Coordinates of C-alpha atoms in Angstrom, one line a residue:
Chain A
M89 CA 72.8 156.0 35.8
K90 CA 75.1 154.0 38.7
W91 CA 75.7 156.6 40.9
A92 CA 78.2 157.0 44.7
V93 CA 76.7 159.4 46.8
L94 CA 80.0 160.1 48.8
V95 CA 78.4 161.3 52.5
G96 CA 80.0 162.2 55.9
G97 CA 76.8 163.2 57.7
K98 CA 73.4 162.1 59.3
G99 CA 72.6 160.4 55.8
S100 CA 69.4 162.5 55.1
N101 CA 70.2 163.6 51.5
L102 CA 71.2 160.3 50.6
Q103 CA 67.9 159.1 52.4
A104 CA 66.1 161.8 50.0
L105 CA 67.7 160.7 47.1
L106 CA 66.9 156.9 47.4
D107 CA 63.3 157.9 47.7
H108 CA 64.1 159.7 44.6
S109 CA 64.8 156.4 43.5
L110 CA 68.2 157.5 42.3
E111 CA 70.4 154.1 41.6
V112 CA 72.9 154.0 44.4
G113 CA 75.8 151.5 43.6
L114 CA 78.7 153.0 46.2
V115 CA 78.3 155.3 49.8
I116 CA 81.9 156.4 50.5
S117 CA 82.0 157.9 53.8
H118 CA 85.2 160.1 54.7
R119 CA 83.5 159.3 58.3
E120 CA 83.4 156.7 61.0
G121 CA 80.3 155.4 61.9
V122 CA 77.7 158.8 60.7
G123 CA 74.0 158.4 60.3
A124 CA 74.5 157.8 56.6
L125 CA 76.5 154.5 56.8
Q126 CA 73.2 153.5 59.0
V127 CA 71.3 154.5 55.9
A128 CA 73.5 152.6 53.6
E129 CA 73.2 149.1 55.3
A130 CA 69.4 149.8 56.1
H131 CA 69.0 150.1 51.7
G132 CA 71.5 146.5 51.2
L133 CA 73.6 149.1 49.3
A134 CA 77.2 148.2 49.4
H135 CA 78.6 151.0 51.4
T136 CA 82.6 152.0 52.8
T137 CA 84.9 154.3 54.4
I138 CA 87.7 156.1 53.7
L139 CA 89.3 157.7 56.2
P140 CA 91.3 161.1 54.7
G141 CA 93.8 160.3 58.0
A142 CA 95.0 157.4 56.8
F143 CA 96.7 159.2 53.2
G144 CA 99.7 161.3 53.0
S145 CA 98.2 163.2 50.5
R146 CA 94.8 164.6 48.8
A147 CA 96.4 162.1 45.5
E148 CA 96.8 158.9 47.8
Y149 CA 93.0 159.8 49.0
G150 CA 91.7 160.7 45.7
Q151 CA 93.6 157.6 44.1
A152 CA 91.5 155.2 46.8
L153 CA 88.2 156.8 46.2
R154 CA 88.7 156.1 42.4
D155 CA 89.7 152.3 43.3
A156 CA 86.4 152.0 45.0
L157 CA 84.7 153.7 42.4
E158 CA 86.2 152.1 39.7
R159 CA 85.0 148.9 40.8
T160 CA 82.1 149.5 41.4
H161 CA 81.8 150.5 37.6
I162 CA 80.3 154.1 39.2
E163 CA 79.1 156.5 36.3
A164 CA 77.9 159.9 38.3
I165 CA 78.9 161.3 41.7
A166 CA 76.8 163.1 44.6
L167 CA 77.9 164.7 47.3
A168 CA 76.3 164.9 50.3
G169 CA 77.6 165.9 53.2
F170 CA 81.1 165.4 51.9
M171 CA 83.4 167.3 53.5
R172 CA 86.5 166.8 51.4
W173 CA 88.1 168.7 48.7
L174 CA 88.0 165.8 45.5
D175 CA 91.7 165.8 43.7
G176 CA 92.4 167.0 40.3
E177 CA 92.4 163.4 39.2
T178 CA 89.4 162.5 40.7
V179 CA 87.2 165.8 39.2
A180 CA 89.0 165.1 35.3
A181 CA 87.6 161.0 35.7
W182 CA 84.5 162.3 36.2
S183 CA 84.1 166.0 34.6
G184 CA 81.1 167.2 34.6
K185 CA 80.0 164.6 36.1
I186 CA 79.9 165.2 39.7
F187 CA 77.5 167.3 41.8
N188 CA 77.4 168.6 45.1
I189 CA 74.8 169.8 46.8
H190 CA 75.4 173.5 48.9
P191 CA 73.3 175.2 51.9
S192 CA 73.5 179.0 50.7
L193 CA 73.5 181.1 47.2
L194 CA 76.8 181.2 45.6
P195 CA 79.3 181.8 45.1
A196 CA 77.7 183.5 48.7
F197 CA 78.2 181.4 51.6
G198 CA 81.0 178.8 50.4
G199 CA 83.0 176.6 52.5
M200 CA 82.4 175.7 56.1
N201 CA 79.3 176.7 58.3
A202 CA 77.0 178.7 55.2
V203 CA 74.4 178.8 57.6
G204 CA 76.1 180.6 60.3
Q205 CA 77.9 182.3 57.5
A206 CA 74.6 184.0 56.6
L207 CA 73.1 185.0 59.4
A208 CA 76.5 186.5 60.7
H209 CA 76.5 188.7 57.5
G210 CA 72.9 189.9 58.3
V211 CA 71.3 188.5 54.9
R212 CA 67.7 188.3 54.1
W213 CA 67.6 186.1 52.1
T214 CA 70.0 182.8 51.7
G215 CA 68.9 178.6 49.6
V216 CA 70.7 176.1 48.2
T217 CA 72.8 175.4 45.3
I218 CA 73.0 172.6 43.2
H219 CA 76.4 172.9 41.4
L220 CA 79.1 170.2 39.4
V221 CA 82.1 169.7 41.2
D222 CA 85.6 170.8 39.4
E223 CA 88.6 171.4 41.9
G224 CA 88.3 174.4 43.8
E225 CA 86.0 175.1 46.8
D226 CA 81.9 175.2 45.4
S227 CA 83.3 176.7 42.6
G228 CA 82.2 174.4 40.1
P229 CA 79.1 175.5 37.4
I230 CA 75.7 175.7 38.9
V231 CA 72.8 174.0 37.8
A232 CA 69.9 175.0 40.4
Q233 CA 69.5 177.3 42.5
V234 CA 66.6 177.7 45.6
P235 CA 65.9 181.5 47.7
V236 CA 65.0 180.3 50.9
P237 CA 63.8 183.7 53.9
V238 CA 66.5 184.1 56.7
L239 CA 63.6 184.7 59.2
G240 CA 63.8 187.3 61.9
D241 CA 63.7 184.9 64.6
D242 CA 66.2 182.3 63.2
T243 CA 68.9 180.7 64.9
E244 CA 71.4 178.3 63.0
E245 CA 69.2 175.2 64.1
S246 CA 66.1 176.5 62.3
L247 CA 67.3 177.7 59.4
S248 CA 69.4 174.7 58.8
E249 CA 66.7 172.9 59.3
R250 CA 64.7 174.9 56.3
I251 CA 67.4 174.9 54.1
H252 CA 67.7 170.9 54.8
R253 CA 64.1 170.4 54.2
I254 CA 63.8 172.3 50.7
E255 CA 67.5 170.4 50.0
H256 CA 65.8 166.8 50.4
Q257 CA 63.3 168.8 47.7
I258 CA 65.5 168.8 45.1
Y259 CA 68.0 166.5 45.1
G260 CA 66.7 163.5 43.8
P261 CA 65.0 165.3 40.6
V262 CA 67.4 167.5 39.5
L263 CA 70.0 164.5 39.4
K264 CA 67.4 162.6 37.7
A265 CA 67.0 165.9 35.5
F266 CA 70.9 165.2 34.2
E267 CA 70.4 161.5 33.8
A268 CA 67.3 162.6 31.2
E269 CA 70.6 165.4 30.0
S270 CA 67.7 167.9 31.1
F271 CA 70.5 170.3 31.4
G272 CA 73.8 170.7 29.6
V273 CA 76.9 173.0 30.4
H274 CA 78.5 175.9 28.5
G275 CA 81.4 177.3 30.2
R276 CA 80.3 178.4 33.2
R277 CA 76.5 178.2 32.2
V278 CA 74.3 175.8 32.8
I279 CA 71.2 175.7 30.2
W280 CA 67.9 173.9 30.6
R281 CA 66.8 172.3 28.2
H282 CA 63.7 171.0 29.1
D283 CA 61.8 171.7 32.5
I284 CA 61.0 169.2 35.5
E285 CA 58.5 169.6 37.3
G286 CA 58.2 172.3 40.1
F287 CA 61.5 174.0 38.4
E288 CA 62.4 176.5 35.6
G289 CA 65.1 177.2 34.4
G290 CA 67.2 175.4 37.4
R291 CA 64.9 177.8 39.9
Y292 CA 62.8 176.0 42.3
A293 CA 59.5 178.1 41.2
V294 CA 56.3 176.8 43.1
G295 CA 55.7 175.6 47.0
I296 CA 58.5 177.4 48.4
D297 CA 58.1 179.2 51.0
Q298 CA 58.3 182.2 50.2
C299 CA 55.9 182.1 47.6
D300 CA 53.8 180.3 50.1
R301 CA 53.8 182.6 52.4
Chain B
M287 CA 63.0 213.6 57.0
K288 CA 65.4 215.8 54.5
W289 CA 67.0 213.6 51.9
A290 CA 69.7 213.3 50.0
V291 CA 70.0 211.8 46.7
L292 CA 73.5 210.8 45.3
V293 CA 73.6 210.4 41.7
G294 CA 75.5 209.4 39.0
G295 CA 73.2 208.2 36.2
K296 CA 69.9 208.1 34.3
G297 CA 68.2 209.4 37.7
S298 CA 65.5 206.7 37.7
N299 CA 66.0 205.7 41.4
L300 CA 65.6 209.6 41.8
Q301 CA 62.3 209.4 40.5
A302 CA 61.1 206.2 41.8
L303 CA 62.4 207.8 45.2
L304 CA 60.1 211.4 44.1
D305 CA 57.3 209.2 43.5
H306 CA 57.5 207.5 46.4
S307 CA 57.4 210.8 48.0
L308 CA 60.7 211.1 49.8
E309 CA 61.5 214.6 50.8
V310 CA 64.5 215.2 48.9
G311 CA 66.5 218.3 49.4
L312 CA 69.8 218.1 47.8
V313 CA 70.4 216.4 44.8
I314 CA 74.1 215.4 44.5
S315 CA 76.1 214.4 41.0
H316 CA 79.7 212.8 40.7
R317 CA 79.6 213.6 36.9
E318 CA 78.3 216.6 34.8
G319 CA 75.4 216.5 32.4
V320 CA 74.1 213.1 33.6
G321 CA 70.2 212.4 33.6
A322 CA 69.6 212.3 37.1
L323 CA 70.5 216.5 36.9
Q324 CA 67.7 216.7 34.2
V325 CA 64.6 214.9 36.8
A326 CA 66.5 217.4 39.7
E327 CA 65.8 220.3 37.5
A328 CA 62.5 219.2 36.4
H329 CA 61.3 219.0 39.6
G330 CA 62.7 221.8 40.9
L331 CA 65.3 220.4 43.3
A332 CA 68.3 222.3 43.7
H333 CA 71.4 220.0 43.1
T334 CA 74.9 220.0 42.1
T335 CA 77.5 218.5 40.1
I336 CA 80.5 218.1 43.2
L337 CA 83.5 216.1 40.3
P338 CA 86.1 214.1 42.2
G339 CA 88.5 215.0 39.8
A340 CA 88.8 218.3 41.1
F341 CA 89.5 217.3 44.5
G342 CA 93.3 216.1 45.4
S343 CA 91.9 213.2 48.1
R344 CA 88.8 211.3 48.9
A345 CA 88.8 212.9 52.2
E346 CA 89.4 216.4 49.7
Y347 CA 85.9 215.7 48.3
G348 CA 84.3 214.5 51.4
Q349 CA 85.4 217.8 52.9
A350 CA 82.6 219.9 49.5
L351 CA 80.4 217.1 49.6
R352 CA 79.7 217.6 54.1
D353 CA 79.8 221.2 52.9
A354 CA 77.2 221.2 50.7
L355 CA 75.2 218.1 52.3
E356 CA 75.6 220.5 55.7
R357 CA 73.9 224.2 53.9
T358 CA 71.6 222.2 53.6
H359 CA 70.5 220.7 56.6
I360 CA 70.4 217.0 55.0
E361 CA 69.1 215.0 57.3
A362 CA 69.5 211.1 55.6
I363 CA 71.6 210.6 52.3
A364 CA 70.2 207.7 49.6
L365 CA 72.8 206.6 47.0
A366 CA 71.0 205.9 43.9
G367 CA 73.7 205.8 41.3
F368 CA 76.7 207.4 42.7
M369 CA 79.6 205.2 42.2
R370 CA 82.5 206.6 44.6
W371 CA 83.0 205.4 48.2
L372 CA 82.1 208.1 50.7
D373 CA 85.5 208.9 53.2
G374 CA 85.0 207.4 56.9
E375 CA 84.2 211.1 58.1
T376 CA 81.2 211.3 55.8
V377 CA 79.7 208.2 56.8
A378 CA 80.5 208.9 60.6
A379 CA 78.6 212.6 60.4
W380 CA 75.5 210.3 59.1
S381 CA 76.6 207.2 60.4
G382 CA 73.2 204.4 59.9
K383 CA 71.3 207.2 58.0
I384 CA 73.3 206.4 54.3
F385 CA 71.4 204.0 52.7
N386 CA 72.4 202.4 49.0
I387 CA 70.8 200.1 46.1
H388 CA 72.7 197.8 44.5
P389 CA 71.6 194.7 41.9
S390 CA 72.9 192.0 43.6
L391 CA 72.1 189.8 46.6
L392 CA 74.8 190.5 48.5
P393 CA 77.6 189.4 49.4
A394 CA 77.4 188.6 46.0
F395 CA 79.0 190.4 43.2
G396 CA 79.5 193.9 45.1
G397 CA 81.4 196.1 42.9
M398 CA 80.6 197.6 39.8
N399 CA 78.8 195.6 37.2
A400 CA 76.9 193.2 39.1
V401 CA 74.6 192.7 36.8
G402 CA 77.5 191.6 34.5
Q403 CA 79.1 189.6 36.8
A404 CA 76.3 187.6 37.8
L405 CA 75.6 186.6 34.6
A406 CA 78.8 185.5 34.0
H407 CA 79.1 183.4 37.4
G408 CA 76.1 181.6 36.2
V409 CA 74.2 181.8 38.9
R410 CA 70.0 180.8 39.3
W411 CA 69.4 184.4 41.3
T412 CA 70.2 187.3 41.5
G413 CA 68.4 190.2 43.1
V414 CA 69.0 193.8 44.7
T415 CA 70.1 194.6 47.8
I416 CA 69.2 198.0 50.4
H417 CA 72.2 198.4 52.2
L418 CA 73.7 201.4 55.4
V419 CA 76.4 202.4 53.8
D420 CA 79.9 201.9 56.2
E421 CA 83.3 202.9 54.7
G422 CA 83.7 199.8 52.7
E423 CA 82.0 198.8 49.1
D424 CA 78.4 197.5 49.2
S425 CA 79.4 195.9 53.1
G426 CA 77.4 198.0 55.0
P427 CA 74.4 196.1 56.9
I428 CA 71.8 194.6 54.9
V429 CA 68.5 196.1 55.4
A430 CA 66.0 194.6 52.4
Q431 CA 66.9 192.4 49.4
V432 CA 64.5 190.9 46.6
P433 CA 65.4 187.6 44.9
V434 CA 65.3 188.1 40.9
P435 CA 65.3 185.2 38.4
V436 CA 68.2 184.9 36.1
L437 CA 66.5 183.9 33.0
G438 CA 68.1 181.0 30.1
D439 CA 67.9 184.0 27.6
D440 CA 68.8 187.1 29.6
T441 CA 71.5 189.6 28.6
E442 CA 73.1 192.5 30.3
E443 CA 70.4 194.2 29.2
S444 CA 67.1 192.2 29.9
L445 CA 68.0 191.0 32.9
S446 CA 69.2 195.0 34.4
E447 CA 66.1 196.2 33.0
R448 CA 64.3 193.6 35.1
I449 CA 66.9 194.7 38.1
H450 CA 65.6 198.0 38.0
R451 CA 62.2 197.7 37.8
I452 CA 62.5 196.4 41.0
E453 CA 64.9 198.7 42.3
H454 CA 62.4 201.3 41.4
Q455 CA 59.2 199.3 43.4
I456 CA 61.4 198.7 46.7
Y457 CA 64.2 201.9 47.1
G458 CA 61.1 205.0 48.6
P459 CA 59.1 201.9 50.6
V460 CA 62.5 200.8 52.2
L461 CA 63.7 204.3 52.8
K462 CA 59.9 205.4 53.8
A463 CA 60.1 202.7 57.1
F464 CA 63.6 204.4 57.8
E465 CA 61.8 207.2 59.0
A466 CA 58.7 205.7 60.6
E467 CA 61.6 203.9 62.2
S468 CA 60.2 200.4 61.6
F469 CA 63.7 198.5 61.5
G470 CA 67.1 198.9 64.0
V471 CA 70.2 197.9 64.0
H472 CA 71.8 195.8 66.1
G473 CA 75.2 194.6 64.4
R474 CA 75.0 193.3 61.4
R475 CA 71.7 192.8 61.3
V476 CA 68.5 194.8 60.7
I477 CA 65.6 193.9 62.5
W478 CA 62.2 194.8 61.1
R479 CA 60.3 195.8 64.1
H480 CA 57.1 196.1 61.6
D481 CA 56.6 195.1 58.4
I482 CA 55.6 197.4 55.5
E483 CA 53.4 197.0 52.7
G484 CA 54.5 194.0 50.4
F485 CA 58.2 193.5 52.5
E486 CA 58.2 190.9 55.3
G487 CA 61.3 190.9 57.5
G488 CA 63.2 192.7 54.8
R489 CA 62.5 190.2 52.1
Y490 CA 59.6 191.5 49.3
A491 CA 56.9 189.2 49.8
V492 CA 54.7 190.1 47.0
G493 CA 54.0 190.6 43.1
I494 CA 57.2 189.6 42.1
D495 CA 58.8 188.1 39.1
Q496 CA 59.2 184.6 41.4
C497 CA 56.2 184.4 43.1
D498 CA 53.9 185.3 39.7
R499 CA 54.8 182.8 37.1

């Protein structure tokens, strides 16, 4: 399955997806000069930067994205540090085939700076969520979640790092599970038909901090 | 420390608190004829029913609660199936000494029917939260949290049962830890000074489903 990865940051999730043998046909960044573009370059991947500021509306930006995605015959899309909402037409065009990874246990702490939000709220657990993308913000059906402990001496940096490490572990395997039709979507509920290594019904089950400790 | 337990349901959390040797000086129910009153009766505990409907405002209801609590020289308060908000004056009178247990990982799924909300949203994990009570709904500082997996074939009944089992395990030990001053509150963040058995920094660490499986 030919994926586009939509990026905007350092590119560590893109790198992790490549490490998990995802076939990446196109990398699109919404920001210039980010690390993710260097990762794409280093792997010889087709890549382009499409700046939202260059378009008058979200719909026009969406049209530019779709043009690039269609030209490359992209079958599915993974958001990885891409900080823009997709317009309805783009979501509809790849309906059920667009994924995002978010650094919290959604629906808690959606939107920007989820790690800072969790720390400020004083939760004992936050986590990572992989979900299907709809037109809302972090609101689509949830495919997989991993709880991550918030430690007493955690800073935004230390907690972010622990969360990113788990993101890198799980995003690739879950997208490969999508390719293998290991789960199906029924309304808001995602039903896992067969588990992949380390997961049980979309819950990461082994090798995770809270169980190792 | 002399506790009041505010109830409104079957009384299984009240029973669990007694099993953990909490000194319960008074049981107050907001509903007549509930199982929790029978539990109080069976243990020879002082108990009373104060019906919200008998009062014209939340403030007057609060006054009636405070009268009962003060008469019995109650030092701290545990909500267990008590489905009414406390008024500001009552919260202020036992500030930092009123606890609630809620069947979700707050701030996700606050309010009524947290288990049903979690199932409808399709999360892979929900949980249990013990928090201090303020004037908001399920909004006070979080003391302890335990993630609980949502299984593919879970019904509201099966998931509720698994969540209740964990509630019964953790509420008593956490309230005893409060008596022992094992944690302190700094703004919204609760800092654990020393851990109690099974817990690490307010995160239940051992013997929990997701690690046993």
